[in-house]
Short mmCIF file of N, CA and C in Angstrom, two decimals:
data_model
loop_
_atom_site.label_atom_id
_atom_site.label_comp_id
_atom_site.label_asym_id
_atom_site.label_seq_id
_atom_site.Cartn_x
_atom_site.Cartn_y
_atom_site.Cartn_z
N MET A 24 0.81 -1.19 0.02
CA MET A 24 -0.10 0.07 -0.04
C MET A 24 0.82 1.23 0.03
N THR A 25 0.49 2.20 -0.86
CA THR A 25 1.25 3.59 -0.89
C THR A 25 0.10 4.61 -0.43
N VAL A 26 0.35 5.22 0.67
CA VAL A 26 -0.61 6.36 1.09
C VAL A 26 -0.36 7.58 0.14
N LEU A 27 -1.26 8.09 -0.45
CA LEU A 27 -0.95 9.18 -1.34
C LEU A 27 -1.35 10.56 -0.68
N ASN A 28 -2.24 10.62 0.15
CA ASN A 28 -2.74 11.82 0.84
C ASN A 28 -3.64 11.45 1.93
N THR A 29 -3.59 12.35 3.05
CA THR A 29 -4.53 12.29 4.15
C THR A 29 -5.13 13.59 4.42
N TYR A 30 -6.19 13.63 5.02
CA TYR A 30 -6.71 15.10 5.46
C TYR A 30 -7.69 14.96 6.62
N THR A 31 -7.96 16.06 7.30
CA THR A 31 -8.85 16.14 8.37
C THR A 31 -9.89 17.31 8.19
N ILE A 32 -11.03 17.18 8.62
CA ILE A 32 -12.04 18.23 8.50
C ILE A 32 -12.54 18.34 9.87
N GLY A 33 -12.07 19.38 10.63
CA GLY A 33 -12.44 19.42 12.10
C GLY A 33 -11.87 18.47 12.79
N GLU A 34 -12.50 18.10 13.91
CA GLU A 34 -11.98 17.01 14.88
C GLU A 34 -12.71 15.62 14.78
N GLN A 35 -13.81 15.67 13.82
CA GLN A 35 -14.54 14.34 13.75
C GLN A 35 -14.62 13.75 12.38
N VAL A 36 -14.00 14.33 11.35
CA VAL A 36 -13.80 13.74 10.06
C VAL A 36 -12.52 13.76 9.52
N ALA A 37 -12.07 12.49 8.87
CA ALA A 37 -10.80 12.43 8.37
C ALA A 37 -10.91 11.54 7.08
N GLY A 38 -9.89 11.50 6.26
CA GLY A 38 -9.96 10.77 5.24
C GLY A 38 -8.54 10.51 4.47
N GLY A 39 -8.48 9.92 3.43
CA GLY A 39 -7.27 9.61 2.65
C GLY A 39 -7.47 8.97 1.46
N PHE A 40 -6.35 8.92 0.81
CA PHE A 40 -6.28 8.17 -0.60
C PHE A 40 -4.93 7.20 -0.70
N ALA A 41 -5.12 6.10 -1.11
CA ALA A 41 -3.90 5.22 -1.24
C ALA A 41 -4.03 4.30 -2.57
N ASP A 42 -2.87 3.80 -2.95
CA ASP A 42 -2.85 2.76 -4.11
C ASP A 42 -2.64 1.46 -3.33
N VAL A 43 -3.48 0.43 -3.49
CA VAL A 43 -3.54 -0.66 -2.71
C VAL A 43 -3.51 -1.84 -3.79
N THR A 44 -2.93 -2.97 -3.21
CA THR A 44 -2.94 -4.15 -3.99
C THR A 44 -3.48 -5.30 -3.20
N PHE A 45 -4.65 -5.91 -3.69
CA PHE A 45 -5.32 -6.96 -3.01
C PHE A 45 -4.82 -8.32 -3.70
N GLY A 46 -4.65 -9.37 -3.02
CA GLY A 46 -4.21 -10.58 -3.67
C GLY A 46 -4.76 -11.76 -2.84
N ASP A 47 -4.38 -13.06 -3.46
CA ASP A 47 -4.71 -14.36 -2.73
C ASP A 47 -3.55 -15.22 -2.84
N ALA A 48 -3.60 -16.41 -2.28
CA ALA A 48 -2.59 -17.34 -2.25
C ALA A 48 -2.35 -17.99 -3.53
N HIS A 49 -3.20 -17.75 -4.48
CA HIS A 49 -2.96 -18.42 -5.85
C HIS A 49 -2.43 -17.43 -6.71
N GLY A 50 -1.97 -16.30 -6.42
CA GLY A 50 -1.25 -15.27 -7.12
C GLY A 50 -2.15 -14.29 -7.74
N TRP A 51 -3.46 -14.38 -7.58
CA TRP A 51 -4.46 -13.31 -8.14
C TRP A 51 -4.06 -11.98 -7.52
N GLN A 52 -4.12 -10.80 -8.18
CA GLN A 52 -3.92 -9.53 -7.68
C GLN A 52 -4.76 -8.61 -8.39
N ALA A 53 -5.15 -7.60 -7.63
CA ALA A 53 -5.88 -6.43 -8.21
C ALA A 53 -5.39 -5.19 -7.65
N HIS A 54 -4.84 -4.34 -8.51
CA HIS A 54 -4.26 -2.97 -8.09
C HIS A 54 -5.52 -1.94 -8.21
N VAL A 55 -5.64 -1.31 -6.97
CA VAL A 55 -6.80 -0.34 -7.00
C VAL A 55 -6.41 0.91 -6.33
N HIS A 56 -7.07 2.01 -6.60
CA HIS A 56 -6.90 3.31 -5.98
C HIS A 56 -8.13 3.29 -4.94
N LEU A 57 -7.81 3.48 -3.69
CA LEU A 57 -8.79 3.51 -2.60
C LEU A 57 -8.85 4.78 -1.91
N SER A 58 -10.04 5.32 -1.65
CA SER A 58 -10.34 6.49 -0.79
C SER A 58 -11.23 6.12 0.32
N LEU A 59 -11.04 6.80 1.38
CA LEU A 59 -11.75 6.55 2.66
C LEU A 59 -12.22 7.89 3.26
N VAL A 60 -13.45 7.87 3.80
CA VAL A 60 -14.00 9.05 4.71
C VAL A 60 -14.19 8.39 6.05
N LEU A 61 -13.63 8.87 7.03
CA LEU A 61 -13.83 8.41 8.51
C LEU A 61 -14.58 9.37 9.25
N ARG A 62 -15.39 8.95 10.15
CA ARG A 62 -16.02 9.89 11.18
C ARG A 62 -15.94 9.37 12.55
N LEU A 63 -15.61 10.24 13.47
CA LEU A 63 -15.53 9.80 14.85
C LEU A 63 -16.77 9.88 15.60
N ASP A 64 -17.28 8.79 16.24
CA ASP A 64 -18.41 8.83 17.00
C ASP A 64 -18.09 8.40 18.49
N ASP A 65 -19.23 8.14 19.16
CA ASP A 65 -18.86 7.61 20.61
C ASP A 65 -18.12 6.20 20.71
N ALA A 66 -18.21 5.60 19.70
CA ALA A 66 -17.53 4.13 19.58
C ALA A 66 -16.14 4.22 19.10
N GLY A 67 -15.71 5.39 18.63
CA GLY A 67 -14.38 5.49 17.94
C GLY A 67 -14.51 5.83 16.31
N TRP A 68 -13.40 5.84 15.68
CA TRP A 68 -13.36 6.01 14.21
C TRP A 68 -14.00 4.95 13.48
N ARG A 69 -14.98 5.42 12.60
CA ARG A 69 -15.86 4.35 11.78
C ARG A 69 -15.66 4.91 10.32
N ILE A 70 -15.63 3.88 9.37
CA ILE A 70 -15.56 4.11 7.93
C ILE A 70 -17.02 4.63 7.56
N ARG A 71 -17.10 5.88 7.12
CA ARG A 71 -18.47 6.44 6.71
C ARG A 71 -18.61 6.01 5.10
N GLN A 72 -17.61 6.16 4.40
CA GLN A 72 -17.64 5.94 2.87
C GLN A 72 -16.36 5.30 2.37
N TRP A 73 -16.34 4.57 1.42
CA TRP A 73 -15.10 4.11 0.82
C TRP A 73 -15.35 3.99 -0.69
N ALA A 74 -14.32 4.11 -1.39
CA ALA A 74 -14.33 4.08 -2.87
C ALA A 74 -13.24 3.29 -3.41
N LEU A 75 -13.37 2.44 -4.41
CA LEU A 75 -12.24 1.53 -5.09
C LEU A 75 -12.41 1.98 -6.50
N GLU A 76 -11.25 2.20 -7.19
CA GLU A 76 -11.23 2.54 -8.65
C GLU A 76 -10.13 1.60 -9.29
N ARG A 77 -10.58 0.91 -10.25
CA ARG A 77 -9.45 0.12 -11.02
C ARG A 77 -9.22 0.80 -12.35
N GLY A 78 -8.08 1.23 -12.50
CA GLY A 78 -7.76 2.02 -13.69
C GLY A 78 -7.63 1.17 -15.00
N VAL A 79 -7.51 -0.20 -14.80
CA VAL A 79 -7.39 -1.00 -16.04
C VAL A 79 -8.57 -0.87 -17.00
N ARG A 80 -9.79 -1.10 -16.13
CA ARG A 80 -11.15 -1.06 -17.00
C ARG A 80 -11.85 0.12 -16.76
N GLY A 81 -11.37 1.06 -15.85
CA GLY A 81 -12.10 2.24 -15.60
C GLY A 81 -13.37 2.14 -14.76
N GLU A 82 -13.37 0.97 -13.92
CA GLU A 82 -14.46 0.80 -13.04
C GLU A 82 -14.40 1.49 -11.81
N ARG A 83 -15.47 1.88 -11.05
CA ARG A 83 -15.52 2.56 -9.86
C ARG A 83 -16.62 2.05 -9.02
N VAL A 84 -16.27 1.81 -7.82
CA VAL A 84 -17.38 1.16 -6.81
C VAL A 84 -17.19 2.25 -5.64
N VAL A 85 -18.41 2.57 -5.30
CA VAL A 85 -18.48 3.45 -3.96
C VAL A 85 -19.49 2.81 -3.00
N ALA A 86 -19.00 2.78 -1.81
CA ALA A 86 -19.98 2.12 -0.72
C ALA A 86 -20.14 3.08 0.38
N CYS A 87 -21.36 3.22 0.97
CA CYS A 87 -21.50 3.86 2.16
C CYS A 87 -21.52 2.97 3.34
N ALA A 88 -21.48 3.60 4.63
CA ALA A 88 -21.48 2.85 5.75
C ALA A 88 -22.82 1.99 6.02
N ASP A 89 -23.86 2.48 5.41
CA ASP A 89 -25.21 1.78 5.69
C ASP A 89 -25.35 0.75 4.59
N GLY A 90 -24.29 0.33 3.73
CA GLY A 90 -24.41 -0.79 2.82
C GLY A 90 -24.77 -0.34 1.40
N ARG A 91 -25.32 0.88 1.18
CA ARG A 91 -25.60 1.22 -0.21
C ARG A 91 -24.28 1.32 -1.12
N VAL A 92 -24.50 0.70 -2.27
CA VAL A 92 -23.25 0.63 -3.17
C VAL A 92 -23.72 1.10 -4.58
N ALA A 93 -22.73 1.64 -5.29
CA ALA A 93 -22.95 2.16 -6.51
C ALA A 93 -21.71 1.77 -7.47
N ALA A 94 -21.92 1.28 -8.69
CA ALA A 94 -20.69 1.03 -9.55
C ALA A 94 -21.01 1.59 -10.95
N ALA A 95 -19.86 2.03 -11.50
CA ALA A 95 -20.11 2.53 -12.82
C ALA A 95 -18.76 2.58 -13.49
N ARG A 96 -18.77 2.63 -14.87
CA ARG A 96 -17.47 2.82 -15.62
C ARG A 96 -17.09 4.28 -15.58
N ALA A 97 -15.80 4.62 -15.48
CA ALA A 97 -15.32 6.00 -15.53
C ALA A 97 -15.85 6.76 -16.84
N ASP A 98 -15.85 6.13 -17.92
CA ASP A 98 -16.36 6.70 -19.07
C ASP A 98 -17.87 6.77 -19.40
N GLN A 99 -18.58 6.47 -18.37
CA GLN A 99 -20.15 6.43 -18.53
C GLN A 99 -20.56 7.97 -18.57
N PRO A 100 -21.43 8.30 -19.48
CA PRO A 100 -21.89 9.67 -19.56
C PRO A 100 -22.85 10.06 -18.46
N GLY A 101 -22.90 11.24 -18.20
CA GLY A 101 -23.83 11.77 -17.01
C GLY A 101 -23.14 11.88 -15.84
N GLY A 102 -21.94 11.59 -15.65
CA GLY A 102 -21.29 11.77 -14.18
C GLY A 102 -21.32 10.50 -13.41
N PRO A 103 -21.14 10.58 -12.19
CA PRO A 103 -21.21 9.35 -11.27
C PRO A 103 -22.60 8.98 -11.05
N PRO A 104 -22.69 7.61 -10.71
CA PRO A 104 -24.00 6.91 -10.53
C PRO A 104 -24.63 7.35 -9.27
N ASP A 105 -26.01 7.19 -9.20
CA ASP A 105 -26.61 7.40 -7.94
C ASP A 105 -26.33 6.19 -7.03
N ILE A 106 -26.22 6.45 -5.72
CA ILE A 106 -26.03 5.23 -4.89
C ILE A 106 -27.29 4.65 -4.47
N THR A 107 -27.38 3.39 -4.49
CA THR A 107 -28.66 2.68 -4.31
C THR A 107 -28.50 1.83 -3.02
#
């Protein structure tokens, strides 16, 4: 993993960007760009939203903490998808 950037917004929101490689014992690998938004609550830091993007096929996946997910190709007209 290579951390590209981190940030904070006030005292309760933080996030960052990284290049990450996921893999398994059989040699499969996926290189992705990861972004996270974290929020501090009474239980500690929690992931509020994360997004993965694979540059190879231009796919993007965005997920929210409540389980909603959206996926789209980067070249899809009309901008980013609605989260369902």
